[in-house]
Tab-separated table of C-alpha atoms (C1' of nucleotides) in Angstrom:
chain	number	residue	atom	x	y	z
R	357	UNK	CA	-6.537	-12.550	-21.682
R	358	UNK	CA	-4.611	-14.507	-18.841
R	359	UNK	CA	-7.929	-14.949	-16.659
R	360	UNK	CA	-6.941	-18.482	-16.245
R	361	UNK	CA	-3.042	-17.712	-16.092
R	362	UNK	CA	-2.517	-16.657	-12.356
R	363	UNK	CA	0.218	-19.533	-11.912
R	364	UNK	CA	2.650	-18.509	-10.247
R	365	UNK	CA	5.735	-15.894	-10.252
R	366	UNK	CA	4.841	-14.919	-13.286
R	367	UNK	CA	2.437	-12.003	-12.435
R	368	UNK	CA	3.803	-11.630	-8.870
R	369	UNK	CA	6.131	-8.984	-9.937
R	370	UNK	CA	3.069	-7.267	-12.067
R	371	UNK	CA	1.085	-7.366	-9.123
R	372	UNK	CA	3.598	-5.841	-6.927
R	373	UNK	CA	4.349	-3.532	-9.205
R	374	UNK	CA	0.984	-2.295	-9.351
R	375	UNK	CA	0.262	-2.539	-5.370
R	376	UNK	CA	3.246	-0.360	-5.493
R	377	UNK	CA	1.971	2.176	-6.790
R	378	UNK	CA	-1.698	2.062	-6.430
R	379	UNK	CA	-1.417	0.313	-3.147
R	380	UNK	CA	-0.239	3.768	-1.937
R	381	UNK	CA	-2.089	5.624	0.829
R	382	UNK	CA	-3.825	7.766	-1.555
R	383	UNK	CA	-3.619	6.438	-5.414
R	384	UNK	CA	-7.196	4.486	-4.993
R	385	UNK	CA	-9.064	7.542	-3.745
R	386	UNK	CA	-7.580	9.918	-6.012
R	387	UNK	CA	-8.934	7.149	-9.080
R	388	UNK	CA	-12.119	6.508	-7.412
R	389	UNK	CA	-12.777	10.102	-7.364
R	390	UNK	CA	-11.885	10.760	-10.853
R	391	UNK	CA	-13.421	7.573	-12.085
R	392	UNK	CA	-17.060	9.015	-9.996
R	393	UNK	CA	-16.573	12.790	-11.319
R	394	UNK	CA	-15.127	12.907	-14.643
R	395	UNK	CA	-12.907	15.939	-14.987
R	396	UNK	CA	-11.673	17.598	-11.682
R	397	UNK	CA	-9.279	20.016	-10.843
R	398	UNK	CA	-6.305	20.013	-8.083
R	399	UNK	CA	-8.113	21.554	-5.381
R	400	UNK	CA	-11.593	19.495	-6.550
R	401	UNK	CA	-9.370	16.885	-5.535
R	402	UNK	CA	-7.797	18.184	-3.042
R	403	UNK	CA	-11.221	19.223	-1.395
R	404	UNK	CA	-12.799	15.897	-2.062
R	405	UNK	CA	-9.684	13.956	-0.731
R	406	UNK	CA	-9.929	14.295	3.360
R	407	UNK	CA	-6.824	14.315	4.929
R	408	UNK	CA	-4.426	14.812	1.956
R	409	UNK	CA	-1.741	17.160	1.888
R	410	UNK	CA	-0.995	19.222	-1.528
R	411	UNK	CA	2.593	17.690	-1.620
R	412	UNK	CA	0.963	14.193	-1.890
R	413	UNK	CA	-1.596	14.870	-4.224
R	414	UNK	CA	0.963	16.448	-6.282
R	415	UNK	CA	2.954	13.099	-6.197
R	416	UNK	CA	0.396	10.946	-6.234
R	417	UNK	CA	-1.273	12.669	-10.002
R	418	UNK	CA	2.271	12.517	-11.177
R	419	UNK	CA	2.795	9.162	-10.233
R	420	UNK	CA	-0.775	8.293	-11.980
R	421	UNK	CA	0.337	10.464	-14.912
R	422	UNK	CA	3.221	8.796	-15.548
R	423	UNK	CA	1.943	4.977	-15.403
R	424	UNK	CA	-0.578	6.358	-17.760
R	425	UNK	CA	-3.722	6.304	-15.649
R	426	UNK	CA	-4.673	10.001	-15.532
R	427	UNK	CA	-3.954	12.766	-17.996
R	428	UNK	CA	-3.311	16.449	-17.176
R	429	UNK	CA	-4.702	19.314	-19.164
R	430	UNK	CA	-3.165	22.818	-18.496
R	431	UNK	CA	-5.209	25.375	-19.831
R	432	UNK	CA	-2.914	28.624	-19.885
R	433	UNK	CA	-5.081	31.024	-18.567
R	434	UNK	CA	-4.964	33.166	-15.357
R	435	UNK	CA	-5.666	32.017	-12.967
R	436	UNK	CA	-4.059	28.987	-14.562
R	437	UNK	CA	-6.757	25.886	-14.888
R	438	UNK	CA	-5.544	22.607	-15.043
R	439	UNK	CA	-8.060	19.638	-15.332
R	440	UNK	CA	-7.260	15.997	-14.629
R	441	UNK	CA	-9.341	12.768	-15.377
R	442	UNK	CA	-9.183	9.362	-16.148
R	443	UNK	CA	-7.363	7.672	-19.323
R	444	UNK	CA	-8.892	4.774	-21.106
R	445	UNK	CA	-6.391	2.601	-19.125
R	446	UNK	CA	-7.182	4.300	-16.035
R	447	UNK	CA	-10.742	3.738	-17.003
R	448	UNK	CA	-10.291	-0.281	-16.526
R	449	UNK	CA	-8.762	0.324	-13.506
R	450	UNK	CA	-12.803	1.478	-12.304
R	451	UNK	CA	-14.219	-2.179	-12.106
R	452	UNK	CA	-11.395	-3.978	-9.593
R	453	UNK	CA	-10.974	-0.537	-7.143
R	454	UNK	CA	-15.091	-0.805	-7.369
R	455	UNK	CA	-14.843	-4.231	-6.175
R	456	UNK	CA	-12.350	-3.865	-3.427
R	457	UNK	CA	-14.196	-0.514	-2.936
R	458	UNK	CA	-17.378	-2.368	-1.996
R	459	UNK	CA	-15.910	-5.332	-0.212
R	460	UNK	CA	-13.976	-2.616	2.253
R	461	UNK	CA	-17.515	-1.245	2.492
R	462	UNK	CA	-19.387	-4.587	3.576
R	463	UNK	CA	-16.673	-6.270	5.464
R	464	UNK	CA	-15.248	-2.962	7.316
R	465	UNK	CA	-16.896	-3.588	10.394
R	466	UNK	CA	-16.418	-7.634	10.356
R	467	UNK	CA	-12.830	-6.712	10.546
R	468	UNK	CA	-13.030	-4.038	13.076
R	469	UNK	CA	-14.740	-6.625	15.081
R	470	UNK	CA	-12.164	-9.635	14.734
R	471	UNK	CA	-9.726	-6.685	15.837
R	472	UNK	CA	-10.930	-6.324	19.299
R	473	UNK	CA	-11.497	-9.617	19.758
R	474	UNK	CA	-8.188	-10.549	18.707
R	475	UNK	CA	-6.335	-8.026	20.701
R	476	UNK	CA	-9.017	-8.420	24.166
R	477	UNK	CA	-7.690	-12.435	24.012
R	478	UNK	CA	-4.000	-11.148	23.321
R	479	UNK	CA	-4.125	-8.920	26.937
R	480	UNK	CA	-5.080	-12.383	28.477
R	481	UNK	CA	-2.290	-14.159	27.182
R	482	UNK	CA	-1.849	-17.156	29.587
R	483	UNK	CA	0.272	-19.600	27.950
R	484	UNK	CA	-1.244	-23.050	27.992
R	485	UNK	CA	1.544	-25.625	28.596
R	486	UNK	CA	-0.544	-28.469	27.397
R	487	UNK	CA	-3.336	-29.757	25.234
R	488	UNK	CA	-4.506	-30.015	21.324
R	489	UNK	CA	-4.075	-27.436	18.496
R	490	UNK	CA	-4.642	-23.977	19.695
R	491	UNK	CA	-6.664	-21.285	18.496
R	492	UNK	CA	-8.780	-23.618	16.529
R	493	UNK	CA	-11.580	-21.386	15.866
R	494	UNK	CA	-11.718	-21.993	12.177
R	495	UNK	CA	-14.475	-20.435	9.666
V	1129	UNK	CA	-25.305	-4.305	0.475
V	1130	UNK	CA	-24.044	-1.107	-0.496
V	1131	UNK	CA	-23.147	-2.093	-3.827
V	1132	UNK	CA	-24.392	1.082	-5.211
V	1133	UNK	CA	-24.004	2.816	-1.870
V	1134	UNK	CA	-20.244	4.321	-2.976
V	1135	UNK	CA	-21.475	7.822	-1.941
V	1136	UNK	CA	-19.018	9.940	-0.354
V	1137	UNK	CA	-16.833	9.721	2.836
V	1138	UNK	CA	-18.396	7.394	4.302
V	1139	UNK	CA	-16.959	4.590	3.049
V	1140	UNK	CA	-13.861	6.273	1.999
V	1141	UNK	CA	-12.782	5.452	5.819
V	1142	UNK	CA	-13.108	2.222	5.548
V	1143	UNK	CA	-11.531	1.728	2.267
V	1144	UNK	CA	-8.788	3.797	3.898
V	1145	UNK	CA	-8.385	1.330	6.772
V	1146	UNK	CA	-8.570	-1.870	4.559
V	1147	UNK	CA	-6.091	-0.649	2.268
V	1148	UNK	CA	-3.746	0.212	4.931
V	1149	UNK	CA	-3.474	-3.709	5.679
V	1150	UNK	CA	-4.416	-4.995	2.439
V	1151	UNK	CA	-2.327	-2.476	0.631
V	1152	UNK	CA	1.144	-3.248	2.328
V	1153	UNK	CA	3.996	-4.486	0.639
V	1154	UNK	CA	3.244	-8.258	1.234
V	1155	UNK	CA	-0.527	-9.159	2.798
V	1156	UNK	CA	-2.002	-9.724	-0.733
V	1157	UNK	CA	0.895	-11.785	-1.928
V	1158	UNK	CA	0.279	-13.981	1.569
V	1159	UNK	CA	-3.851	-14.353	0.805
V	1160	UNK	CA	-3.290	-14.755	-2.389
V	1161	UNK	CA	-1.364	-17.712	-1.811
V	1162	UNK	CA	-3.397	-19.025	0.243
V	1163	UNK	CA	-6.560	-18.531	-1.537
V	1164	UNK	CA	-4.777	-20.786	-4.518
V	1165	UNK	CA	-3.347	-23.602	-1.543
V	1166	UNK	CA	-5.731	-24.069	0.783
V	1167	UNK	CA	-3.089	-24.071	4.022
V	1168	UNK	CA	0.229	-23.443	4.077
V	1169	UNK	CA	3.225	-23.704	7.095
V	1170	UNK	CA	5.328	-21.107	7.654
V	1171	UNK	CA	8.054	-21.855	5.140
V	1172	UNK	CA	5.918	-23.174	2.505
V	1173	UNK	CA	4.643	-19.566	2.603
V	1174	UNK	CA	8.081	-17.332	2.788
V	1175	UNK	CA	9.231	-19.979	0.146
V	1176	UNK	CA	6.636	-19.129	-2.290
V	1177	UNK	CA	6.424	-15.408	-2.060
V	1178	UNK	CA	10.271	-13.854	-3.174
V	1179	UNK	CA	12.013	-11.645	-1.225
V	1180	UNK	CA	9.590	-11.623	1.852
V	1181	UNK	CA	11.835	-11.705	4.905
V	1182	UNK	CA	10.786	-14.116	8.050
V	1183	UNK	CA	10.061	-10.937	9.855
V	1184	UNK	CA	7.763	-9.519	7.476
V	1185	UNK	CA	6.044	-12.520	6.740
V	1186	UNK	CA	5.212	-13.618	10.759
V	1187	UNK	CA	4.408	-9.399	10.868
V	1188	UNK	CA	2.030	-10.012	8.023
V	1189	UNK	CA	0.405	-13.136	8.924
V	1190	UNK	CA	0.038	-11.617	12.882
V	1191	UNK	CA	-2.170	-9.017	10.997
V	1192	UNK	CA	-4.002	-10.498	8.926
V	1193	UNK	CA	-5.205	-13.202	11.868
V	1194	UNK	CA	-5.794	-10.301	14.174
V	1195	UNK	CA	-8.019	-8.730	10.881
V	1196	UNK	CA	-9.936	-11.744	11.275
V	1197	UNK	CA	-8.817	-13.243	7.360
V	1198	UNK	CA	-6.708	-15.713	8.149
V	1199	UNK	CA	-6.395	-18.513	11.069
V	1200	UNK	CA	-3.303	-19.722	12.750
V	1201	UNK	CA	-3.428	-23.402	13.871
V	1202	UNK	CA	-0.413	-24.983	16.169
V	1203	UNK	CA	-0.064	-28.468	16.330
V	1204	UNK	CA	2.068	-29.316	19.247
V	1205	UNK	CA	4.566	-31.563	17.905
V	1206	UNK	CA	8.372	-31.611	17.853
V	1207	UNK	CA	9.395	-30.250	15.752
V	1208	UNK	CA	6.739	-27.508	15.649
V	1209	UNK	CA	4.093	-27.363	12.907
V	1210	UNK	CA	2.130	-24.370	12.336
V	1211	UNK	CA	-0.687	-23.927	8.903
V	1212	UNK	CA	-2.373	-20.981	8.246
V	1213	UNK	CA	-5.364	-20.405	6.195
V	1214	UNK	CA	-7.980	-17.785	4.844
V	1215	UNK	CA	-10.909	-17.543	7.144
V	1216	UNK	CA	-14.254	-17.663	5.547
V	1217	UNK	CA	-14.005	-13.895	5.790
V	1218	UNK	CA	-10.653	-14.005	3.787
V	1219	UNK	CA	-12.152	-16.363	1.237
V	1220	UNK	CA	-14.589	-13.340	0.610
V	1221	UNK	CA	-11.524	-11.033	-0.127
V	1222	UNK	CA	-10.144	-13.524	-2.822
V	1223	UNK	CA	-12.724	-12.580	-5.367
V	1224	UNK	CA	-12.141	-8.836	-5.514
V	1225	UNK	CA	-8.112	-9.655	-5.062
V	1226	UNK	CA	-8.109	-11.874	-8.069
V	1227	UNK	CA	-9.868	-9.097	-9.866
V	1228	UNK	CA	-7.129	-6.865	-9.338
V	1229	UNK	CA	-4.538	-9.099	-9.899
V	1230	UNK	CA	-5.915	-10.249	-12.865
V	1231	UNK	CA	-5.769	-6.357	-14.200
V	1232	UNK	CA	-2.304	-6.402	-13.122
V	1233	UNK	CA	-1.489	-9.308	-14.936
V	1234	UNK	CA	-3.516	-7.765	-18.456
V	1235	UNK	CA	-1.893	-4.204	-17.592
V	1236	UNK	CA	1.547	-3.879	-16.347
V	1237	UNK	CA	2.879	-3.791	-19.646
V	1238	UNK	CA	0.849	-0.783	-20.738
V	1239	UNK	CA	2.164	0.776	-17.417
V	1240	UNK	CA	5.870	-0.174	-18.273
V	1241	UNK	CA	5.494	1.687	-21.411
V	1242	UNK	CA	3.587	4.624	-20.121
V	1243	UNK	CA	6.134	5.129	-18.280
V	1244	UNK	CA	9.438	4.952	-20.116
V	1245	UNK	CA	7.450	7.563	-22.673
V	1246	UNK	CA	6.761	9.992	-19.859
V	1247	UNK	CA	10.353	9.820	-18.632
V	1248	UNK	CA	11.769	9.999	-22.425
V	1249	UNK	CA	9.475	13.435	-22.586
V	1250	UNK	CA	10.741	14.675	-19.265
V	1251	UNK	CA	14.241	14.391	-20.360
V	1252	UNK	CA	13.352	16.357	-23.142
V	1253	UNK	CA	11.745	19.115	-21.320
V	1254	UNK	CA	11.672	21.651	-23.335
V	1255	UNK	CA	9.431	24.857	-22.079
V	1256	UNK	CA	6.622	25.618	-24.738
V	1257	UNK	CA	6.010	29.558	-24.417
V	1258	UNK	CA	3.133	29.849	-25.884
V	1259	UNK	CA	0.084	27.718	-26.994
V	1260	UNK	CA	-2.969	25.671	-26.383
V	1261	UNK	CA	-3.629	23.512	-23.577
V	1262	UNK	CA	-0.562	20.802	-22.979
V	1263	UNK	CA	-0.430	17.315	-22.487
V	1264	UNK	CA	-3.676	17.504	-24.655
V	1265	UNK	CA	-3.497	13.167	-25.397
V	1266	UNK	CA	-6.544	12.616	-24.424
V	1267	UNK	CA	-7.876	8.820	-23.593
F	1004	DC	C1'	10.440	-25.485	12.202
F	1005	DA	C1'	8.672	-21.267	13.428
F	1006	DG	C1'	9.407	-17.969	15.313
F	1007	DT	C1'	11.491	-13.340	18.622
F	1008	DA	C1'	14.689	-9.583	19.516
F	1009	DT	C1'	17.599	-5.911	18.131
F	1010	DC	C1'	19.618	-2.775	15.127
F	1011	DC	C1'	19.666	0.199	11.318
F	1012	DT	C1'	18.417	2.697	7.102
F	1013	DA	C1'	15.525	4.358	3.423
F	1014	DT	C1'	11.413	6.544	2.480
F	1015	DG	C1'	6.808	8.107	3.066
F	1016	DC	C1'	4.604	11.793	4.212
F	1017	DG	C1'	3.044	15.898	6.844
F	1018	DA	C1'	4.038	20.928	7.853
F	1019	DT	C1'	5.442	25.047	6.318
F	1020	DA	C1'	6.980	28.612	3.306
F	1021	DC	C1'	7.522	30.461	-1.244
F	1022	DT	C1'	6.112	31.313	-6.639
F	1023	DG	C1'	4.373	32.061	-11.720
S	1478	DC	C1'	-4.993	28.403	-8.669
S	1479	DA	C1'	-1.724	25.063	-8.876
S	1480	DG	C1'	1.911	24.128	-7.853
S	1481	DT	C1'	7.609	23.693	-6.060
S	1482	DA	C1'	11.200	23.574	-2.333
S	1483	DT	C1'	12.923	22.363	2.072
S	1484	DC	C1'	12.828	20.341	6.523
S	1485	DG	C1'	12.063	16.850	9.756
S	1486	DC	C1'	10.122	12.928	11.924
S	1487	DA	C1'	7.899	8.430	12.188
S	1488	DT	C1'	7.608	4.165	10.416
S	1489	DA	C1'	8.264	0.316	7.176
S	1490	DG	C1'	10.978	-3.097	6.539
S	1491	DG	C1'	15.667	-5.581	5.613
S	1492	DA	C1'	19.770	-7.992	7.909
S	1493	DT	C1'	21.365	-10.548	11.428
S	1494	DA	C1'	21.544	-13.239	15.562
S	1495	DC	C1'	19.316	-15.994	19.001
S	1496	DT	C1'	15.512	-19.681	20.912
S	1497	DG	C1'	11.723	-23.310	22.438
DNA sequence: CAGTATCCTATGCGATACTG
DNA sequence: CAGTATCGCATAGGATACTG
């Protein structure tokens, strides 16, 4: 459905709204990890997750939680246990983070690259005052 | 390459770093317009994506050239024309954007309605004393 | 037309401390 | 273990005004 239909406005707000949310600094790793793992618990997570802090991954499984993408199971024992994993919605959310997953993968360095290239001609800086269509390095 | 290399950290830095520029409010809006156009000027692009301001957008496009995605070409004329289009490195970024977008477009409505039923049961909110495990609706 | 420069605010997010 | 609560700063990004 609507493979075709990327016309215009239409699913610019739907897009948004999704980048909004798993465009977030740590939405995509949190389903990535889920979608590799199954069933993990906060500080499997947490663990798995470099960098992030418990506030955020609180925030973040809420936020994934609420748009339906994850589901949290409290199991009321002590020490309390409470599991989280992918929905079925969540689930087809896999294949396009895969995708971007991989591209990020093969094209990290490419960009990494461009970077210092860009920024050693941007510390020359003379302006030309003359001539034809500048920085015409297309492809 | 690496397609089935999606081990562990390794590539979670890159993802990490591409999703820092890919994942902001308006760079995927920009390259997906231009992946659908061809080239676009300056206006043509802030008139096309809603509610991008002409600082965001020339903050945008600056990245995304310096990322190596998309080139800038000046024609000096009066008055000033300036196109901009996906590098062959940003046509490589289309496929796996349209793949997201496309999930956006098939989704968001599930998302909507995830959500107004989680906020309908927090409202509720009343505390179960006793019991199984909670939240137990699974897929 | 295609920007730059400046100001200003909302918020994202980390750090830290506390709790059932 | 799996959180919540509070603080505080850095930055993202909008509004507005000016320019080659």
């Amino acid at each position: 459905m609507a493979l075709e239909d990327t016309s215009e406005a239409s699913n610019c707000s739907a897009m948004s709204d999704v980048l909004n949310r798993i465009g977030d600094k740590w939405s995509v790793m949190v389903v990535g990890m889920l979608g590799r793992n199954g069933t993990l618990r906060f500080n499997e997570l947490k663990r798995m997750i470099n960098g992030i802090s418990q506030r955020m991954l609180t925030l973040t499984l809420r936020n994934l939680e609420r748009d339906g993408l994850v589901t949290r199971t409290i199991y009321p024992e002590v020490p309390p246990r409470v599991e989280y994993r992918l929905t079925r919605l969540g689930e087809t959310l896999r294949e396009p983070i895969a995708g971007l997953w991989d591209w990020s993968a093969a094209n990290h360095q490419a960009i990494v690259e461009a970077r210092s290239i860009y920024d050693a001609r941007e510390t020359g800086h003379h302006h030309p005052t003359t001539g034809s269509p500048e920085h015409v390095q297309r492809q």
